[in-house]
PDB file of N, CA and C and ligand atoms in Angstrom:
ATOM      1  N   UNK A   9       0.837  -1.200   0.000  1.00  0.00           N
ATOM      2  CA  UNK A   9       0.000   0.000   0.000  1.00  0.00           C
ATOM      3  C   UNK A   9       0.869   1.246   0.000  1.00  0.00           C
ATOM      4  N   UNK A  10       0.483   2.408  -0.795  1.00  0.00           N
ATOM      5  CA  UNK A  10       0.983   3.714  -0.800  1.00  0.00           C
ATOM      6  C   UNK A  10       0.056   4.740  -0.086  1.00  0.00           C
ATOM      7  N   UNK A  11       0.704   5.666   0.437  1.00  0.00           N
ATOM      8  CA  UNK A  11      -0.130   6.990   0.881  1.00  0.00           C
ATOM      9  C   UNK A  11       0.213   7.968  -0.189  1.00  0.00           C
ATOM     10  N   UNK A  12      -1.395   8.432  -0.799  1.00  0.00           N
ATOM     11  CA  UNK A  12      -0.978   9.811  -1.760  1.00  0.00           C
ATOM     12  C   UNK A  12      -1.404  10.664  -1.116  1.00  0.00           C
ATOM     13  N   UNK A  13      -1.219  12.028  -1.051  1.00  0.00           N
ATOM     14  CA  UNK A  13      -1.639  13.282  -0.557  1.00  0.00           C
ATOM     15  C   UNK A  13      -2.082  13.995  -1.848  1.00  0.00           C
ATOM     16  N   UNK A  14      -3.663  14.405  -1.535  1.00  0.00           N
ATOM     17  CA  UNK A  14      -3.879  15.270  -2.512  1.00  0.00           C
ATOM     18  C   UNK A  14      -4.559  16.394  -1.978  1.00  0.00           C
ATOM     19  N   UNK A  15      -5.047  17.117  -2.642  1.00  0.00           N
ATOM     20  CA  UNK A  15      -5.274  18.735  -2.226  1.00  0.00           C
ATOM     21  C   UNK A  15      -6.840  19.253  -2.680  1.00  0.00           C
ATOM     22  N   UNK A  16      -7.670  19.569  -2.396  1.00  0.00           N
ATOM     23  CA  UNK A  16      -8.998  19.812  -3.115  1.00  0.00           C
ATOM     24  C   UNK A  16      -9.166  21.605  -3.246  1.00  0.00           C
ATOM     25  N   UNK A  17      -9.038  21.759  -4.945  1.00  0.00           N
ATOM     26  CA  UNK A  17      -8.646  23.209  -5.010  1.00  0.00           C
ATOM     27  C   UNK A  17     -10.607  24.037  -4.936  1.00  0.00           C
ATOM     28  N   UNK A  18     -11.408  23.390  -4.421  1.00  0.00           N
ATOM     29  CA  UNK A  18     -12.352  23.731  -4.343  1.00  0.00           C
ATOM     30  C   UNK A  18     -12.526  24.263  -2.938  1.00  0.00           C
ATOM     31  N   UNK A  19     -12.277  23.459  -1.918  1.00  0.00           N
ATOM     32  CA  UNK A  19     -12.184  23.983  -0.080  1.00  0.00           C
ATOM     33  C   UNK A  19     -10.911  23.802   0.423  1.00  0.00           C
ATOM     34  N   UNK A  20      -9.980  23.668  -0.462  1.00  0.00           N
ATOM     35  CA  UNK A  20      -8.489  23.834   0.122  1.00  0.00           C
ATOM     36  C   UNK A  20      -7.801  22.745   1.339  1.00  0.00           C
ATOM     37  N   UNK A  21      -9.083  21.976   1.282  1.00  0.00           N
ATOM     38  CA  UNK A  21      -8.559  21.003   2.223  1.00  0.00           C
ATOM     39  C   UNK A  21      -7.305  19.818   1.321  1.00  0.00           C
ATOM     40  N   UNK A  22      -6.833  19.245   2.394  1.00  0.00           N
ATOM     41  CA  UNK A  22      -5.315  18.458   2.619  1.00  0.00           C
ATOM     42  C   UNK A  22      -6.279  17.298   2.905  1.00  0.00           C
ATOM     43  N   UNK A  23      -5.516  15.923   2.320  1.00  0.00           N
ATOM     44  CA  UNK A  23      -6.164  14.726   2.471  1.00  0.00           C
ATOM     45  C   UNK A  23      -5.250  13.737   1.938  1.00  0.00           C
ATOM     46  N   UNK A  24      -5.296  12.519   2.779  1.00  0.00           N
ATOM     47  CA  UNK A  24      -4.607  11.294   2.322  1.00  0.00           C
ATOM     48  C   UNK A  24      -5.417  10.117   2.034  1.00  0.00           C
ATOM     49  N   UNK A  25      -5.349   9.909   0.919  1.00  0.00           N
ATOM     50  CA  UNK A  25      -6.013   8.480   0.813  1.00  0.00           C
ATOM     51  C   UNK A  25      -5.026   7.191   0.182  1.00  0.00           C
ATOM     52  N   UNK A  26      -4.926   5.618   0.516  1.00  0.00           N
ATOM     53  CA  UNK A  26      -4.431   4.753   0.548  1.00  0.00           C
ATOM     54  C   UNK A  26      -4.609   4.351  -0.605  1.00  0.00           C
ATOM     55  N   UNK A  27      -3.478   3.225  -0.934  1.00  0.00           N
ATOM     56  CA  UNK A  27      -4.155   2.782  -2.655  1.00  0.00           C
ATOM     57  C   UNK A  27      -3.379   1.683  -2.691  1.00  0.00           C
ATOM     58  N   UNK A  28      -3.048   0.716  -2.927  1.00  0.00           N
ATOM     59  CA  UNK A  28      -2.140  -0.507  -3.263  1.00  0.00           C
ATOM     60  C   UNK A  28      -1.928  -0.248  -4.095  1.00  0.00           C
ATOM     61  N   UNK A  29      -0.111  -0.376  -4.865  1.00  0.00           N
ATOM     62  CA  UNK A  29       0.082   0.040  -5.800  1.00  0.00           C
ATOM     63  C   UNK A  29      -0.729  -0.476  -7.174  1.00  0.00           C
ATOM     64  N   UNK A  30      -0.425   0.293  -8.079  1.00  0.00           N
ATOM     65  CA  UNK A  30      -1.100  -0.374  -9.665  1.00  0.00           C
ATOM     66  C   UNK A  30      -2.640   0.166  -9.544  1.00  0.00           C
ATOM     67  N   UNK A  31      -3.112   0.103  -8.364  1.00  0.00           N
ATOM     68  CA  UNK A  31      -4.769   0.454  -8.395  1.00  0.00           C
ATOM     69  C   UNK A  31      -4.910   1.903  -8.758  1.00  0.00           C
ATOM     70  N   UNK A  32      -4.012   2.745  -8.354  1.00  0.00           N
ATOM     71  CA  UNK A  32      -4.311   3.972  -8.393  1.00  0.00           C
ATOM     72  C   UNK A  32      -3.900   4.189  -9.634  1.00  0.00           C
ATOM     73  N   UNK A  33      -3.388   3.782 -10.426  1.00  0.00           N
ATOM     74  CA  UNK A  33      -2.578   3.896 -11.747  1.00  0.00           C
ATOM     75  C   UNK A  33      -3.769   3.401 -12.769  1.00  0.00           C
ATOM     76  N   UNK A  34      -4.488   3.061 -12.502  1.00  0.00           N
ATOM     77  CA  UNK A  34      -5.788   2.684 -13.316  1.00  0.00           C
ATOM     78  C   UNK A  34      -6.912   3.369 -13.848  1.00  0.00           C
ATOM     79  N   UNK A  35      -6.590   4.754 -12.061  1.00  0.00           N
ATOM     80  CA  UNK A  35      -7.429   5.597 -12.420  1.00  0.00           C
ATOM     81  C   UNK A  35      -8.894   5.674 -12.848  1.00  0.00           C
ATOM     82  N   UNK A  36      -8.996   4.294 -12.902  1.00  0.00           N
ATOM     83  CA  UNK A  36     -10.919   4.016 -12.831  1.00  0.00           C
ATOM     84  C   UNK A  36     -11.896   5.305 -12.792  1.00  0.00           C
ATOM     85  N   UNK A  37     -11.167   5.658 -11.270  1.00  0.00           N
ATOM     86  CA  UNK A  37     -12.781   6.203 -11.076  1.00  0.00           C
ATOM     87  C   UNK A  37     -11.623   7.751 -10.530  1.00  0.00           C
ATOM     88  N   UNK A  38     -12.530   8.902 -10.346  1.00  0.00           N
ATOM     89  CA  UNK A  38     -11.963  10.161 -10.313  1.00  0.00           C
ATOM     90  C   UNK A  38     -11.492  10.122  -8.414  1.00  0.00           C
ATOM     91  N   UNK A  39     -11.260  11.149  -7.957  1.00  0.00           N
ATOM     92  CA  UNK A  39     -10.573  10.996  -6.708  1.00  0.00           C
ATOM     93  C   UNK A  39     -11.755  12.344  -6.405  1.00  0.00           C
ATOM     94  N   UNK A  40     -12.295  11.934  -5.258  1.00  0.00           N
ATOM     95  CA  UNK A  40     -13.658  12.908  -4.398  1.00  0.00           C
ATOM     96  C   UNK A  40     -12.874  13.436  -3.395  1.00  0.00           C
ATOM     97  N   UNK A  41     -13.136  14.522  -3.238  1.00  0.00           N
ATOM     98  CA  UNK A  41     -12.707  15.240  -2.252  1.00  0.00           C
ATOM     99  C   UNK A  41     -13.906  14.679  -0.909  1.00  0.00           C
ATOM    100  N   UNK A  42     -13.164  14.568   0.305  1.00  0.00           N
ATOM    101  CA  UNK A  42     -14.190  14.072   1.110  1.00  0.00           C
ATOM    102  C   UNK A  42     -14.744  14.972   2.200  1.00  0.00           C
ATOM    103  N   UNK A  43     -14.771  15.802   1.931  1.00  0.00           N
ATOM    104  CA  UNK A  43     -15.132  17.555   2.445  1.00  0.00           C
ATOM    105  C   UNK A  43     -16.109  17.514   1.963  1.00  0.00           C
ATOM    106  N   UNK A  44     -16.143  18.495   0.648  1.00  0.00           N
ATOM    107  CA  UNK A  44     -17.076  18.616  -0.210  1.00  0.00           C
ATOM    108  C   UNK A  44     -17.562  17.809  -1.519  1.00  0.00           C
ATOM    109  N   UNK A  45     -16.758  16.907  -1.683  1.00  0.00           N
ATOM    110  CA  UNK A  45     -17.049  15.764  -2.778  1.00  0.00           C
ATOM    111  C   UNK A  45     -16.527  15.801  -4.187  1.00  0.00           C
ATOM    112  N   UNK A  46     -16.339  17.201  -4.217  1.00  0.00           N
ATOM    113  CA  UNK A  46     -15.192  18.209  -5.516  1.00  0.00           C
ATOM    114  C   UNK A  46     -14.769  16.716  -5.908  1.00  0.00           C
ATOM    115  N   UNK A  47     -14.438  16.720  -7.511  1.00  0.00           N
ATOM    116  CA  UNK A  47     -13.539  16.231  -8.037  1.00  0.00           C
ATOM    117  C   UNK A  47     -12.500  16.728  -8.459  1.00  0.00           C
ATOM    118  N   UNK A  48     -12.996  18.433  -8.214  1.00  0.00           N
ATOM    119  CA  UNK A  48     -11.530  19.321  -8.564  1.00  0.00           C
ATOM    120  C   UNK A  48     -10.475  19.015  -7.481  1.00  0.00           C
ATOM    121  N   UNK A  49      -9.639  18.008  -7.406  1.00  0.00           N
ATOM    122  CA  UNK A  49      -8.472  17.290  -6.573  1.00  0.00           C
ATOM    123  C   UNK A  49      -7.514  17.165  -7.191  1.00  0.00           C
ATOM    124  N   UNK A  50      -6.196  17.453  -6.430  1.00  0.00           N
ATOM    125  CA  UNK A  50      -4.799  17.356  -7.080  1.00  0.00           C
ATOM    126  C   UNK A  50      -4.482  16.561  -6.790  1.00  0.00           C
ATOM    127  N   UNK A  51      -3.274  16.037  -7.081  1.00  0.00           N
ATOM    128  CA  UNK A  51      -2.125  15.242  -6.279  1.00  0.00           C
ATOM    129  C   UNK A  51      -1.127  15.616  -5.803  1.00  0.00           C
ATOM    130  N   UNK A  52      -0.863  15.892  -4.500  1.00  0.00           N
ATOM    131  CA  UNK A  52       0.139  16.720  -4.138  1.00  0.00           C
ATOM    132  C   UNK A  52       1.484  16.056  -4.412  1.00  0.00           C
ATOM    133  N   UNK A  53       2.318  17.312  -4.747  1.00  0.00           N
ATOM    134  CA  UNK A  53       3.831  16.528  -5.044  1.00  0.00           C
ATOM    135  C   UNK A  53       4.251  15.889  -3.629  1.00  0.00           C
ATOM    136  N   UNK A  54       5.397  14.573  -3.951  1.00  0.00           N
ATOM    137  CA  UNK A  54       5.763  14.411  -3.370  1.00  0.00           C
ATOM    138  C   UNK A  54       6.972  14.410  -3.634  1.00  0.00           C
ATOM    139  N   UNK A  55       7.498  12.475  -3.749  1.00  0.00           N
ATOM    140  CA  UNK A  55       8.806  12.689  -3.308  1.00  0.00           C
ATOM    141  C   UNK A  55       9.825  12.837  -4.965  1.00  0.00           C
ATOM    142  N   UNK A  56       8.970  12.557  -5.604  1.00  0.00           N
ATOM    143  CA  UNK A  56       9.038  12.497  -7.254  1.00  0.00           C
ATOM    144  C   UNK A  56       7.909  13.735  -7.936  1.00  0.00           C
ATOM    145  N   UNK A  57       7.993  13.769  -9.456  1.00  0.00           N
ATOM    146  CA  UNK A  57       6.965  14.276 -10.191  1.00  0.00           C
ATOM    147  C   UNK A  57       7.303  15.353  -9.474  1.00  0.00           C
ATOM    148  N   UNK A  58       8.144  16.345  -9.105  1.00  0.00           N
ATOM    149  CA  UNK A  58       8.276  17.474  -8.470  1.00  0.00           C
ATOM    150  C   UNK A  58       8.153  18.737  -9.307  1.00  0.00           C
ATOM    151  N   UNK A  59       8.119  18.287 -11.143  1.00  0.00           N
ATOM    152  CA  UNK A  59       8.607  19.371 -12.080  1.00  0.00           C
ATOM    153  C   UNK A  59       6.960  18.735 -12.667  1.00  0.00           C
ATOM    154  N   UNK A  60       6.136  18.412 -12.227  1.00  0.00           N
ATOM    155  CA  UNK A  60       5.125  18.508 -12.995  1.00  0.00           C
ATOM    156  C   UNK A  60       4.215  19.356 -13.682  1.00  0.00           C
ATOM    157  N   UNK A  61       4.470  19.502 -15.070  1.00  0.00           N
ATOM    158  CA  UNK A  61       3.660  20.929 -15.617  1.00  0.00           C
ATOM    159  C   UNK A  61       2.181  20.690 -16.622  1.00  0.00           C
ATOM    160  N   UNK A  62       1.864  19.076 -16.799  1.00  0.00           N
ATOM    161  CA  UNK A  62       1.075  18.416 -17.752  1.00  0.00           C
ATOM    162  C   UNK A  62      -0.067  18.449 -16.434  1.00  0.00           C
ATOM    163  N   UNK A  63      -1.706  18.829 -17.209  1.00  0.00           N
ATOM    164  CA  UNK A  63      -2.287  18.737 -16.235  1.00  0.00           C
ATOM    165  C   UNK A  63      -3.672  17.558 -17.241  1.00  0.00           C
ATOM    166  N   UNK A  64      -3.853  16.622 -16.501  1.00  0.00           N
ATOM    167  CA  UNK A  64      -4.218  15.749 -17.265  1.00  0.00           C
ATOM    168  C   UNK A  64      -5.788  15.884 -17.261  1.00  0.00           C
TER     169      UNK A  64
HETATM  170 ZN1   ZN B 118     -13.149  19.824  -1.064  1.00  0.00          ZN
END
């Protein structure tokens, strides 16, 4: 399992959600902000992807 940190640019809230690798890479389904439910959600940089300028 991985921890991602992402960011919800709708209420500015900070959030971690879990993922076993490969699952999140599948991208299925969109990432909900669990505040307000926004799908407007980032992925916060971490320890990589630090120069990310592609917004998908
Ligand atoms: Zn939100």
């Amino acid at each position: 399992m991985a921890t991602y940190e992402f960011h919800c640019q709708k209420c500015d809230l900070n959030f971690e959600l879990m993922f076993s690798f490969g699952k999140y890479q599948k991208k299925t389904k969109p990432i909900r902000c669990p505040n307000c439910n926004s799908t407007r959600v980032v992925r916060r940089i971490s320890y990589f992807e630090a120069r990310t300028s592609k917004k998908s």
